[in-house]
N, C-alpha and C. Protein backbone atom coordinates (compact mmCIF):
# COMPACT_ATOMS: atom_id res chain seq x y z
N GLN A 1 -38.95 -57.32 34.11
CA GLN A 1 -39.67 -56.58 35.06
C GLN A 1 -41.16 -56.97 35.04
N VAL A 2 -41.73 -57.09 36.22
CA VAL A 2 -42.99 -57.52 36.25
C VAL A 2 -44.02 -56.44 36.32
N GLN A 3 -45.11 -56.67 35.64
CA GLN A 3 -46.20 -55.71 35.66
C GLN A 3 -47.53 -56.37 35.95
N LEU A 4 -48.32 -55.79 36.72
CA LEU A 4 -49.56 -56.43 37.03
C LEU A 4 -50.77 -55.38 36.82
N VAL A 5 -51.79 -55.95 36.16
CA VAL A 5 -52.85 -55.05 35.82
C VAL A 5 -54.12 -55.67 36.38
N GLU A 6 -54.96 -55.06 37.19
CA GLU A 6 -56.23 -55.51 37.62
C GLU A 6 -57.28 -55.02 36.79
N SER A 7 -58.28 -55.81 36.71
CA SER A 7 -59.61 -55.32 36.05
C SER A 7 -60.79 -56.18 36.70
N GLY A 8 -61.99 -55.46 36.37
CA GLY A 8 -63.22 -56.22 36.88
C GLY A 8 -63.89 -55.56 38.06
N GLY A 9 -63.32 -54.53 38.54
CA GLY A 9 -63.93 -53.70 39.48
C GLY A 9 -65.10 -52.92 38.91
N GLY A 10 -65.98 -52.49 39.79
CA GLY A 10 -67.15 -51.73 39.41
C GLY A 10 -68.09 -51.53 40.55
N LEU A 11 -69.29 -51.31 40.26
CA LEU A 11 -70.35 -51.08 41.21
C LEU A 11 -71.29 -52.23 41.22
N VAL A 12 -71.49 -52.63 42.31
CA VAL A 12 -72.44 -53.92 42.52
C VAL A 12 -73.21 -53.77 43.84
N GLN A 13 -74.44 -54.14 43.72
CA GLN A 13 -75.37 -54.25 44.93
C GLN A 13 -74.95 -55.13 46.10
N ALA A 14 -75.16 -54.68 47.35
CA ALA A 14 -75.02 -55.79 48.39
C ALA A 14 -75.71 -57.14 48.09
N GLY A 15 -74.94 -58.16 48.41
CA GLY A 15 -75.39 -59.44 48.09
C GLY A 15 -74.96 -59.99 46.72
N GLY A 16 -74.41 -59.17 45.91
CA GLY A 16 -74.05 -59.46 44.57
C GLY A 16 -72.71 -60.04 44.50
N SER A 17 -72.28 -60.30 43.32
CA SER A 17 -70.88 -60.94 42.99
C SER A 17 -70.15 -60.00 41.97
N LEU A 18 -68.86 -60.33 42.05
CA LEU A 18 -67.99 -59.62 41.20
C LEU A 18 -66.62 -60.45 41.03
N ARG A 19 -66.12 -60.59 39.96
CA ARG A 19 -64.91 -61.35 39.59
C ARG A 19 -63.70 -60.37 39.18
N LEU A 20 -62.70 -60.34 39.84
CA LEU A 20 -61.59 -59.59 39.70
C LEU A 20 -60.62 -60.48 38.85
N SER A 21 -59.79 -59.73 37.95
CA SER A 21 -58.71 -60.47 37.31
C SER A 21 -57.42 -59.50 37.44
N CYS A 22 -56.30 -60.29 37.52
CA CYS A 22 -54.97 -59.57 37.50
C CYS A 22 -54.13 -60.34 36.38
N ALA A 23 -53.80 -59.44 35.49
CA ALA A 23 -52.94 -60.03 34.36
C ALA A 23 -51.54 -59.63 34.64
N ALA A 24 -50.63 -60.59 34.57
CA ALA A 24 -49.17 -60.40 34.86
C ALA A 24 -48.39 -60.51 33.74
N SER A 25 -47.43 -59.71 33.67
CA SER A 25 -46.41 -59.77 32.60
C SER A 25 -45.09 -60.05 33.18
N GLY A 26 -44.12 -60.45 32.59
CA GLY A 26 -42.86 -60.82 33.10
C GLY A 26 -42.51 -62.23 33.33
N ARG A 27 -41.36 -62.53 33.58
CA ARG A 27 -41.00 -63.90 33.67
C ARG A 27 -41.32 -64.56 34.92
N ALA A 28 -41.51 -65.83 34.92
CA ALA A 28 -41.57 -66.70 36.12
C ALA A 28 -42.88 -66.35 37.12
N PHE A 29 -43.98 -66.07 36.39
CA PHE A 29 -45.07 -65.76 37.06
C PHE A 29 -45.47 -67.11 37.86
N SER A 30 -45.33 -68.26 37.24
CA SER A 30 -45.77 -69.56 37.94
C SER A 30 -44.85 -69.87 39.15
N SER A 31 -43.86 -69.33 39.25
CA SER A 31 -42.99 -69.50 40.48
C SER A 31 -43.23 -68.76 41.85
N TYR A 32 -44.20 -67.94 41.72
CA TYR A 32 -44.45 -67.02 42.84
C TYR A 32 -45.91 -67.01 43.28
N ALA A 33 -45.97 -67.03 44.61
CA ALA A 33 -47.38 -66.82 45.26
C ALA A 33 -47.94 -65.40 44.85
N MET A 34 -49.21 -65.34 44.79
CA MET A 34 -49.87 -64.05 44.37
C MET A 34 -50.89 -63.74 45.50
N ALA A 35 -51.23 -62.52 45.75
CA ALA A 35 -52.18 -62.22 46.72
C ALA A 35 -52.97 -60.98 46.30
N TRP A 36 -54.08 -60.91 47.00
CA TRP A 36 -54.93 -59.75 46.76
C TRP A 36 -55.09 -58.94 48.01
N PHE A 37 -54.86 -57.66 48.03
CA PHE A 37 -55.11 -56.83 49.15
C PHE A 37 -56.12 -55.78 48.73
N ARG A 38 -56.69 -55.08 49.75
CA ARG A 38 -57.61 -53.90 49.56
C ARG A 38 -57.39 -52.75 50.54
N GLN A 39 -57.79 -51.59 50.09
CA GLN A 39 -57.49 -50.42 50.85
C GLN A 39 -58.69 -49.49 50.70
N THR A 40 -59.20 -48.95 51.83
CA THR A 40 -60.15 -47.84 51.84
C THR A 40 -59.46 -46.62 52.50
N PRO A 41 -60.03 -45.32 52.14
CA PRO A 41 -59.62 -44.11 52.64
C PRO A 41 -59.28 -44.22 54.25
N GLY A 42 -58.20 -43.79 54.75
CA GLY A 42 -57.90 -43.82 56.18
C GLY A 42 -57.55 -45.09 56.72
N LYS A 43 -57.46 -46.14 56.03
CA LYS A 43 -57.02 -47.41 56.65
C LYS A 43 -55.79 -48.04 55.92
N GLU A 44 -55.08 -48.78 56.53
CA GLU A 44 -53.95 -49.43 56.02
C GLU A 44 -54.44 -50.57 55.00
N ARG A 45 -53.53 -50.64 54.18
CA ARG A 45 -53.77 -51.81 53.13
C ARG A 45 -54.04 -53.18 53.87
N GLU A 46 -55.07 -54.03 53.52
CA GLU A 46 -55.40 -54.97 54.26
C GLU A 46 -55.40 -56.26 53.25
N PHE A 47 -54.72 -57.39 53.90
CA PHE A 47 -54.65 -58.57 53.13
C PHE A 47 -56.12 -59.23 52.97
N VAL A 48 -56.31 -59.87 51.88
CA VAL A 48 -57.56 -60.43 51.53
C VAL A 48 -57.37 -62.01 51.29
N ALA A 49 -56.48 -62.26 50.30
CA ALA A 49 -56.41 -63.73 49.99
C ALA A 49 -55.03 -63.83 49.27
N ALA A 50 -54.57 -65.15 49.33
CA ALA A 50 -53.23 -65.54 48.58
C ALA A 50 -53.44 -66.95 48.07
N ILE A 51 -52.62 -67.18 47.01
CA ILE A 51 -52.52 -68.37 46.45
C ILE A 51 -51.12 -68.76 46.10
N ASN A 52 -50.78 -70.00 46.31
CA ASN A 52 -49.35 -70.39 46.26
C ASN A 52 -49.01 -70.49 44.73
N TYR A 53 -47.62 -70.73 44.42
CA TYR A 53 -47.37 -70.68 43.07
C TYR A 53 -47.92 -71.63 42.09
N GLY A 54 -48.30 -72.90 42.70
CA GLY A 54 -49.01 -73.88 41.82
C GLY A 54 -50.46 -73.86 41.83
N GLY A 55 -51.02 -73.05 42.67
CA GLY A 55 -52.47 -72.97 42.74
C GLY A 55 -53.17 -73.92 43.67
N ARG A 56 -52.43 -74.80 44.28
CA ARG A 56 -53.00 -75.85 45.06
C ARG A 56 -53.25 -75.43 46.62
N ASN A 57 -52.67 -74.34 47.03
CA ASN A 57 -53.05 -73.87 48.44
C ASN A 57 -53.46 -72.49 48.44
N THR A 58 -54.39 -72.20 49.17
CA THR A 58 -54.91 -70.77 49.42
C THR A 58 -55.06 -70.41 50.81
N TYR A 59 -55.07 -69.06 51.05
CA TYR A 59 -55.20 -68.62 52.47
C TYR A 59 -56.13 -67.35 52.31
N TYR A 60 -56.93 -67.20 53.33
CA TYR A 60 -57.95 -66.12 53.28
C TYR A 60 -58.03 -65.37 54.67
N ALA A 61 -58.24 -64.08 54.45
CA ALA A 61 -58.63 -63.33 55.66
C ALA A 61 -59.91 -63.68 56.11
N ASP A 62 -60.05 -63.77 57.55
CA ASP A 62 -61.31 -64.21 58.16
C ASP A 62 -62.49 -63.47 57.62
N SER A 63 -62.33 -62.18 57.25
CA SER A 63 -63.42 -61.44 56.81
C SER A 63 -64.08 -61.84 55.43
N VAL A 64 -63.32 -62.66 54.68
CA VAL A 64 -63.77 -63.12 53.43
C VAL A 64 -63.83 -64.56 53.20
N LYS A 65 -63.55 -65.33 54.22
CA LYS A 65 -63.57 -66.75 54.11
C LYS A 65 -65.14 -67.13 53.87
N GLY A 66 -65.25 -68.00 53.06
CA GLY A 66 -66.50 -68.50 52.60
C GLY A 66 -67.38 -67.66 51.60
N ARG A 67 -66.80 -66.52 51.35
CA ARG A 67 -67.27 -65.61 50.31
C ARG A 67 -66.51 -65.35 49.04
N PHE A 68 -65.22 -65.33 49.34
CA PHE A 68 -64.18 -64.94 48.33
C PHE A 68 -63.49 -66.33 47.85
N THR A 69 -63.10 -66.31 46.58
CA THR A 69 -62.31 -67.51 46.23
C THR A 69 -61.15 -66.97 45.29
N ILE A 70 -59.87 -67.13 45.55
CA ILE A 70 -58.73 -66.92 44.78
C ILE A 70 -58.32 -68.14 43.90
N SER A 71 -58.02 -67.84 42.74
CA SER A 71 -57.56 -68.78 41.78
C SER A 71 -56.57 -68.28 40.91
N ARG A 72 -55.97 -69.13 40.02
CA ARG A 72 -55.01 -68.66 39.11
C ARG A 72 -54.82 -69.61 37.90
N ASP A 73 -54.49 -69.06 36.77
CA ASP A 73 -54.32 -69.87 35.61
C ASP A 73 -52.81 -69.47 35.23
N ASN A 74 -52.01 -70.34 35.39
CA ASN A 74 -50.60 -69.98 35.12
C ASN A 74 -50.24 -69.98 33.68
N ALA A 75 -51.04 -70.70 32.85
CA ALA A 75 -50.86 -70.72 31.46
C ALA A 75 -51.32 -69.36 30.81
N ARG A 76 -52.14 -68.61 31.54
CA ARG A 76 -52.54 -67.37 31.09
C ARG A 76 -51.86 -66.15 31.92
N ASN A 77 -51.05 -66.54 32.89
CA ASN A 77 -50.40 -65.55 33.74
C ASN A 77 -51.51 -64.53 34.44
N THR A 78 -52.44 -65.24 34.86
CA THR A 78 -53.60 -64.50 35.56
C THR A 78 -53.94 -65.00 36.90
N VAL A 79 -54.29 -64.18 37.70
CA VAL A 79 -54.91 -64.61 39.16
C VAL A 79 -56.22 -63.91 39.10
N TYR A 80 -57.21 -64.56 39.85
CA TYR A 80 -58.56 -64.11 39.96
C TYR A 80 -59.02 -64.06 41.40
N LEU A 81 -60.04 -63.19 41.49
CA LEU A 81 -60.65 -63.10 42.78
C LEU A 81 -62.20 -63.18 42.61
N GLN A 82 -62.77 -64.20 42.88
CA GLN A 82 -64.24 -64.30 42.87
C GLN A 82 -64.82 -63.84 44.10
N MET A 83 -65.67 -62.88 44.09
CA MET A 83 -66.30 -62.18 45.32
C MET A 83 -67.76 -62.43 45.34
N ASN A 84 -68.22 -63.15 46.26
CA ASN A 84 -69.77 -63.38 46.41
C ASN A 84 -70.27 -62.74 47.68
N SER A 85 -71.54 -62.61 47.79
CA SER A 85 -72.19 -62.23 49.01
C SER A 85 -71.48 -60.84 49.50
N LEU A 86 -71.30 -59.89 48.55
CA LEU A 86 -70.60 -58.68 48.83
C LEU A 86 -71.55 -57.75 49.82
N SER A 87 -70.72 -57.10 50.58
CA SER A 87 -71.32 -56.16 51.57
C SER A 87 -70.61 -54.85 51.41
N VAL A 88 -71.21 -53.86 51.96
CA VAL A 88 -70.57 -52.44 51.74
C VAL A 88 -69.23 -52.41 52.52
N GLU A 89 -68.96 -53.20 53.31
CA GLU A 89 -67.61 -53.14 53.99
C GLU A 89 -66.57 -53.81 52.95
N ASP A 90 -67.01 -54.39 51.96
CA ASP A 90 -66.01 -54.85 50.99
C ASP A 90 -65.55 -53.78 50.03
N THR A 91 -66.25 -52.53 50.09
CA THR A 91 -65.91 -51.55 49.18
C THR A 91 -64.49 -51.07 49.55
N ALA A 92 -63.69 -51.11 48.40
CA ALA A 92 -62.19 -50.67 48.55
C ALA A 92 -61.62 -50.77 47.12
N VAL A 93 -60.44 -50.24 47.08
CA VAL A 93 -59.57 -50.53 46.00
C VAL A 93 -58.86 -51.75 46.19
N TYR A 94 -59.00 -52.69 45.17
CA TYR A 94 -58.33 -54.01 45.32
C TYR A 94 -57.13 -54.05 44.54
N TYR A 95 -56.07 -54.62 45.01
CA TYR A 95 -54.76 -54.71 44.52
C TYR A 95 -54.28 -56.08 44.40
N CYS A 96 -53.72 -56.53 43.26
CA CYS A 96 -53.00 -57.89 43.34
C CYS A 96 -51.45 -57.46 43.42
N ALA A 97 -50.93 -58.48 43.88
CA ALA A 97 -49.46 -58.29 44.35
C ALA A 97 -48.66 -59.65 44.19
N ARG A 98 -47.47 -59.61 43.92
CA ARG A 98 -46.55 -60.77 43.89
C ARG A 98 -45.66 -60.96 45.09
N ASP A 99 -45.52 -62.04 45.70
CA ASP A 99 -44.60 -62.42 46.68
C ASP A 99 -43.17 -62.06 46.28
N ARG A 100 -42.47 -61.46 47.12
CA ARG A 100 -41.01 -61.07 46.69
C ARG A 100 -40.12 -62.42 46.63
N ARG A 101 -40.52 -63.43 47.06
CA ARG A 101 -39.73 -64.68 47.08
C ARG A 101 -40.43 -65.81 46.54
N PRO A 102 -39.82 -66.62 45.51
CA PRO A 102 -40.39 -67.65 44.96
C PRO A 102 -40.69 -68.90 45.82
N TYR A 103 -41.66 -69.66 45.30
CA TYR A 103 -41.94 -70.95 45.99
C TYR A 103 -42.16 -70.80 47.41
N THR A 104 -42.77 -69.89 47.97
CA THR A 104 -43.18 -69.74 49.34
C THR A 104 -44.43 -70.38 49.81
N ILE A 105 -44.71 -70.72 51.06
CA ILE A 105 -45.93 -71.19 51.58
C ILE A 105 -46.79 -69.99 51.90
N VAL A 106 -47.95 -69.99 51.46
CA VAL A 106 -48.90 -68.83 51.50
C VAL A 106 -49.23 -68.83 52.96
N SER A 107 -49.48 -67.60 53.33
CA SER A 107 -50.09 -67.23 54.70
C SER A 107 -50.72 -65.94 54.64
N ALA A 108 -50.95 -65.31 55.73
CA ALA A 108 -51.49 -63.99 55.87
C ALA A 108 -50.46 -62.87 55.55
N TYR A 109 -50.31 -62.50 54.30
CA TYR A 109 -49.20 -61.62 53.94
C TYR A 109 -49.41 -60.27 54.46
N THR A 110 -48.43 -59.53 54.56
CA THR A 110 -48.32 -58.21 54.77
C THR A 110 -47.89 -57.52 53.45
N SER A 111 -48.12 -56.08 53.40
CA SER A 111 -47.64 -55.44 52.16
C SER A 111 -46.17 -55.53 51.93
N ASP A 112 -45.41 -55.62 53.11
CA ASP A 112 -43.98 -55.90 52.89
C ASP A 112 -43.45 -57.14 52.38
N ASP A 113 -44.32 -58.02 52.30
CA ASP A 113 -44.05 -59.41 51.81
C ASP A 113 -44.03 -59.44 50.27
N MET A 114 -44.68 -58.26 49.55
CA MET A 114 -44.71 -58.27 48.13
C MET A 114 -43.94 -57.31 47.59
N ASN A 115 -43.38 -57.58 46.34
CA ASN A 115 -42.50 -56.52 45.71
C ASN A 115 -43.12 -55.99 44.49
N TYR A 116 -44.17 -56.50 43.95
CA TYR A 116 -44.73 -56.03 42.71
C TYR A 116 -46.27 -55.76 42.92
N TRP A 117 -46.78 -54.64 42.48
CA TRP A 117 -48.06 -54.35 42.75
C TRP A 117 -48.76 -53.80 41.49
N GLY A 118 -50.15 -54.20 41.35
CA GLY A 118 -50.95 -53.43 40.36
C GLY A 118 -51.30 -52.15 40.79
N LYS A 119 -51.96 -51.33 39.96
CA LYS A 119 -52.44 -49.93 40.35
C LYS A 119 -53.78 -49.96 40.95
N GLY A 120 -54.48 -51.14 41.11
CA GLY A 120 -55.69 -51.35 41.69
C GLY A 120 -57.01 -51.22 40.82
N THR A 121 -58.04 -51.77 41.26
CA THR A 121 -59.35 -51.65 40.63
C THR A 121 -60.30 -51.46 41.71
N LEU A 122 -61.36 -50.47 41.50
CA LEU A 122 -62.24 -49.96 42.50
C LEU A 122 -63.48 -50.87 42.57
N VAL A 123 -63.64 -51.46 43.72
CA VAL A 123 -65.06 -52.11 43.93
C VAL A 123 -65.81 -51.40 44.87
N THR A 124 -67.03 -50.98 44.34
CA THR A 124 -68.09 -50.34 45.26
C THR A 124 -69.25 -50.96 45.49
N VAL A 125 -69.57 -51.34 46.67
CA VAL A 125 -70.72 -52.21 46.94
C VAL A 125 -71.89 -51.15 47.52
N SER A 126 -72.95 -51.21 46.92
CA SER A 126 -74.06 -50.35 47.40
C SER A 126 -74.98 -50.98 48.37
N SER A 127 -75.49 -50.31 49.25
CA SER A 127 -76.48 -50.97 50.14
C SER A 127 -77.85 -51.08 49.69
């Protein structure tokens, strides 16, 4: 069974940076694409970024292109989200999730594409 644990959230000023981590347990982490989503009260969960199983291909939501970088270290079963130039609109609970199917081509995932989720880490950006 897969478990995902996010960390690295916190309070940051607008324009600042934060790096999130997602530690995965369970077998075959390196066979699956991983993604980050975020959610604020009253809104649906929003796709942020995805990375394919080998880490060579990434996909970003338009809202974070050029500011966020997703990466992974399969040797450590960990995926990261480096967030730069943060704005108040980035305030949300950030979740990592695993693609329900192995070896897929990354794209703009929906929540239904994922079958394992972490509990989330809160990122608060102050103005």
